[in-house]
Amino acid sequence: MAQKETFSYNTRKEIISNIDNHKFDLLIIGGGITGAGIALDAVKRGMKVALVEKNDFAWGTSSRSTKLIHGGLRYLKQLEIALVKEVGTERAIVHHNAPHLVIPEKMLLPIVKKGSLGKFSTSIGLAVYDFLAGVKSSERRKMLSKEATKKSEPLLNTEKLLAGALYYEYRSDDARLTIEIMKKAVSYGAVCLNYAEAHELLQENEKIEGVRVFDHVEQNNFNIKATKVVNAAGPWVDLLRKKDNSLQGKRLQLTKGVHLVVPHEKLPIKQAVYFDVKDGRMIFVIPRNGKTYIGTTDTVYNKAIDHPQTNADDAKYLLDAVNKMFPTVNLKMGHIESTWAGLRPLIHEDGKSPSELSRKDEIFISDSGLISIAGGKLTGYRKMAERVVNLVSKQIRKESDQKFAKSSTENETLCGGNFENQQAITDYIIRLTGEAKQINLNVNHIKDWVYKYGTNSDEILEIAYNIYKDEKLEADLLALSAEIIYGIRHEMVLSIADFMIRRTGRLYFERPKIKIFINELEAILKDKVALDSDFHENQTKLFWEEYEAVMSFEKVEA
Ligand code: FAD
């Protein structure tokens, strides 16, 4: 039996029609991983929580990262010991809570002549990292001779190679992690609205008491009242601080990072490699679903925050780095299939270059009571949330005597994450593949679902059965149709971009195939999400603009 809709356009309409009658304990502005984490932490403590996101969930930086849950190796280089310890611990927790979505990935560190890594320093550094980050014994660093490194990755530049080291990072999908945290918060009663922009901060007696929201779907306004308001708007944090007249002291420094996607056969690495480049920075190349992605850059960004784009210099920088480290691959601009560009919301520090800026998060409290959080990483989202909600809880208790529980997200399995271990995931894939054969779906369709939706793949398969009963669709279209219907019912998919970019990452990893079924998927969307406004038309136009933009390599201004 299909479950009822839990997080859909219909549930959204119902909530908004009632919103005037509510006063929330906490309102969060921003539906990236920071906002989602805060919503889950707060609602689990017993707070009445609302969250507004001006676009789609994870539309900002949280869908445009390197998609790794880091142990924080690079922070060791900057001697940020406490940060290495915290992100190491957090990485283990996120993996435990969403094992289908946060997966260990073996990483090779080549040590090369005149590089920034030496054999001895890397060995000691990784040992310290293993200790600080609490890395489990099976994933601890392994030093490799030159021969063993060559064997591990035959494409490496052997002229420069001295030795290598293997360690582990965890691969994830940033936007999916965000949506699974958001779904969990919603399951505990949080109200989370996408396409709802906080465009005015409401004050009474010079204290913030809520926001005026513009609903981009219905094209109207409404107010949300709350005892406390948190600004978790990532790169947009300072715009809201400005609206609050509190943009003083520390400010954000945005830096842009881009990634390129090429077919795996053009850069056929055997495992992920993390290597250093001439300017002292380090770059990842990561194999994923028949592609290899390359990233990232780190450059000061002062242009329009809503539309960061990959430019020709960014692409050239990454291609040059790859061609130097893997001299036989000869990657060219023409091999790039897709790109994405994201903005790091870092805290400005005088005289520091982008790569030297700390990734630590900071909280600012304004005279009006607006609490802003900036900086940080995907990896540390849970701890950041705990710190913010501790503060909110303390403030509310002081002002009204109302008491809330302690943070309890450490053992909170995220939606779809109920697997004992990696073997349980494999067993689940085998079982579902057996069942799906009846409707001609194969193991690749099932794997694709399970590594995105975990145990919720059962429901997607059930949707697929129901479609198949009425219409014998071809397997790929059947799998996609079931997936988008699941997204509409349980993940607040309102536009084709929500589905193709944030819920599935297809614009980045399957761009050449996007056009095959898009009309059929849009037809399903319009049928299931029937709107009076021209939202669908606007969103479709924006999606095709984005489709072009990721490959337009915007010209660099002189
Ligand atoms: P965002 O995700 O940007 O969310 C803020 C949201 O607020 C946006 O969706 C925006 O639309 C919304 N908003 C803004 N104004 C309003 C308004 N007025 N009303 C309503 N909503 C509003 N971290 C890692 O741990 N691992 C990595 O591998 C990694 N790689 C990275 C690579 C790059 C290139 C970059 C740029 C960052 C990377 N990070 C990584 C860092 C990580 O991605 C960010 O720290 C994190 O995603 C920030 O999340 P956020 O929720 O604070 O911001």
mmCIF file of C-alpha atoms and ligand atoms in Angstrom, residues 29-35 52-56 58-62 64-70 196-198 232-236 240 255 257-259 296 342-345 375-379, ligand 1:
data_model
loop_
_atom_site.group_PDB
_atom_site.id
_atom_site.type_symbol
_atom_site.label_atom_id
_atom_site.label_comp_id
_atom_site.label_asym_id
_atom_site.label_seq_id
_atom_site.Cartn_x
_atom_site.Cartn_y
_atom_site.Cartn_z
ATOM 1 C CA ILE A 29 15.662 31.414 7.045
ATOM 2 C CA GLY A 30 17.517 29.211 4.528
ATOM 3 C CA GLY A 31 16.905 25.642 3.391
ATOM 4 C CA GLY A 32 20.488 24.467 2.868
ATOM 5 C CA ILE A 33 22.150 21.876 5.064
ATOM 6 C CA THR A 34 22.672 24.397 7.884
ATOM 7 C CA GLY A 35 18.973 25.311 8.047
ATOM 8 C CA VAL A 52 11.595 29.097 4.726
ATOM 9 C CA GLU A 53 13.747 28.686 1.616
ATOM 10 C CA LYS A 54 13.523 31.278 -1.159
ATOM 11 C CA ASN A 55 14.171 28.768 -3.898
ATOM 12 C CA ASP A 56 14.288 24.987 -3.691
ATOM 13 C CA ALA A 58 19.631 22.886 -1.158
ATOM 14 C CA TRP A 59 19.465 25.344 -4.069
ATOM 15 C CA GLY A 60 22.454 27.338 -2.717
ATOM 16 C CA THR A 61 25.874 25.979 -1.804
ATOM 17 C CA SER A 62 24.407 22.745 -0.445
ATOM 18 C CA ARG A 64 27.274 22.622 -5.323
ATOM 19 C CA SER A 65 29.998 21.280 -3.041
ATOM 20 C CA THR A 66 32.643 18.603 -3.655
ATOM 21 C CA LYS A 67 30.081 16.169 -2.172
ATOM 22 C CA LEU A 68 32.464 14.718 0.395
ATOM 23 C CA ILE A 69 31.947 14.194 4.066
ATOM 24 C CA HIS A 70 35.495 15.123 5.022
ATOM 25 C CA ALA A 196 9.111 30.928 0.243
ATOM 26 C CA GLU A 197 11.336 33.995 0.465
ATOM 27 C CA ALA A 198 11.867 35.984 3.653
ATOM 28 C CA ALA A 232 21.010 30.349 7.986
ATOM 29 C CA ALA A 233 21.120 31.850 4.511
ATOM 30 C CA GLY A 234 24.655 30.726 3.591
ATOM 31 C CA PRO A 235 26.180 33.168 1.075
ATOM 32 C CA TRP A 236 23.125 35.435 1.558
ATOM 33 C CA LEU A 240 19.718 39.577 5.712
ATOM 34 C CA THR A 255 34.876 32.312 -2.570
ATOM 35 C CA GLY A 257 34.613 26.723 -6.243
ATOM 36 C CA VAL A 258 33.851 24.939 -9.518
ATOM 37 C CA HIS A 259 33.710 21.288 -10.551
ATOM 38 C CA THR A 296 37.782 22.474 -7.052
ATOM 39 C CA GLY A 342 29.263 27.056 -5.649
ATOM 40 C CA LEU A 343 30.046 29.822 -3.175
ATOM 41 C CA ARG A 344 31.701 29.226 0.194
ATOM 42 C CA PRO A 345 30.198 31.504 2.842
ATOM 43 C CA GLY A 375 30.934 29.465 7.709
ATOM 44 C CA GLY A 376 31.202 25.736 8.359
ATOM 45 C CA LYS A 377 30.965 22.627 6.196
ATOM 46 C CA LEU A 378 28.421 20.026 5.177
ATOM 47 C CA THR A 379 30.308 17.586 7.371
HETATM 48 P P1 FAD B 1 23.358 27.191 1.508
HETATM 49 O O1 FAD B 1 23.365 25.800 1.096
HETATM 50 O O2 FAD B 1 23.792 28.193 0.511
HETATM 51 O O3 FAD B 1 21.883 27.505 1.981
HETATM 52 C C1 FAD B 1 21.414 28.812 2.226
HETATM 53 C C2 FAD B 1 20.037 28.914 1.621
HETATM 54 O O4 FAD B 1 19.416 30.122 2.058
HETATM 55 C C3 FAD B 1 20.036 28.955 0.105
HETATM 56 O O5 FAD B 1 19.399 27.795 -0.415
HETATM 57 C C4 FAD B 1 19.286 30.237 -0.233
HETATM 58 O O6 FAD B 1 18.429 30.119 -1.349
HETATM 59 C C5 FAD B 1 18.518 30.503 1.041
HETATM 60 N N1 FAD B 1 18.135 31.906 1.229
HETATM 61 C C6 FAD B 1 18.919 32.984 1.032
HETATM 62 N N2 FAD B 1 18.219 34.105 1.289
HETATM 63 C C7 FAD B 1 16.975 33.726 1.662
HETATM 64 C C8 FAD B 1 15.775 34.443 2.016
HETATM 65 N N3 FAD B 1 15.749 35.778 2.065
HETATM 66 N N4 FAD B 1 14.665 33.721 2.304
HETATM 67 C C9 FAD B 1 14.682 32.356 2.262
HETATM 68 N N5 FAD B 1 15.782 31.652 1.901
HETATM 69 C C10 FAD B 1 16.911 32.331 1.623
HETATM 70 N N6 FAD B 1 31.678 20.951 2.752
HETATM 71 C C11 FAD B 1 31.941 19.660 3.062
HETATM 72 O O7 FAD B 1 31.703 19.231 4.191
HETATM 73 N N7 FAD B 1 32.430 18.786 2.129
HETATM 74 C C12 FAD B 1 32.742 19.181 0.880
HETATM 75 O O8 FAD B 1 33.148 18.368 0.053
HETATM 76 C C13 FAD B 1 32.575 20.542 0.558
HETATM 77 N N8 FAD B 1 32.925 20.994 -0.665
HETATM 78 C C14 FAD B 1 32.659 22.262 -1.016
HETATM 79 C C15 FAD B 1 32.999 22.683 -2.293
HETATM 80 C C16 FAD B 1 32.646 23.961 -2.729
HETATM 81 C C17 FAD B 1 32.994 24.409 -4.106
HETATM 82 C C18 FAD B 1 31.931 24.823 -1.856
HETATM 83 C C19 FAD B 1 31.493 26.158 -2.353
HETATM 84 C C20 FAD B 1 31.634 24.435 -0.561
HETATM 85 C C21 FAD B 1 31.999 23.151 -0.126
HETATM 86 N N9 FAD B 1 31.714 22.701 1.167
HETATM 87 C C22 FAD B 1 31.980 21.411 1.521
HETATM 88 C C23 FAD B 1 31.062 23.585 2.142
HETATM 89 C C24 FAD B 1 29.559 23.336 2.210
HETATM 90 O O9 FAD B 1 29.042 23.026 0.944
HETATM 91 C C25 FAD B 1 28.845 24.558 2.775
HETATM 92 O O10 FAD B 1 29.446 24.903 3.990
HETATM 93 C C26 FAD B 1 27.376 24.311 3.036
HETATM 94 O O11 FAD B 1 26.729 23.725 1.929
HETATM 95 C C27 FAD B 1 26.681 25.628 3.373
HETATM 96 O O12 FAD B 1 25.335 25.346 3.622
HETATM 97 P P2 FAD B 1 24.336 26.472 4.081
HETATM 98 O O13 FAD B 1 23.069 25.822 4.400
HETATM 99 O O14 FAD B 1 24.963 27.285 5.165
HETATM 100 O O15 FAD B 1 24.215 27.435 2.829
#
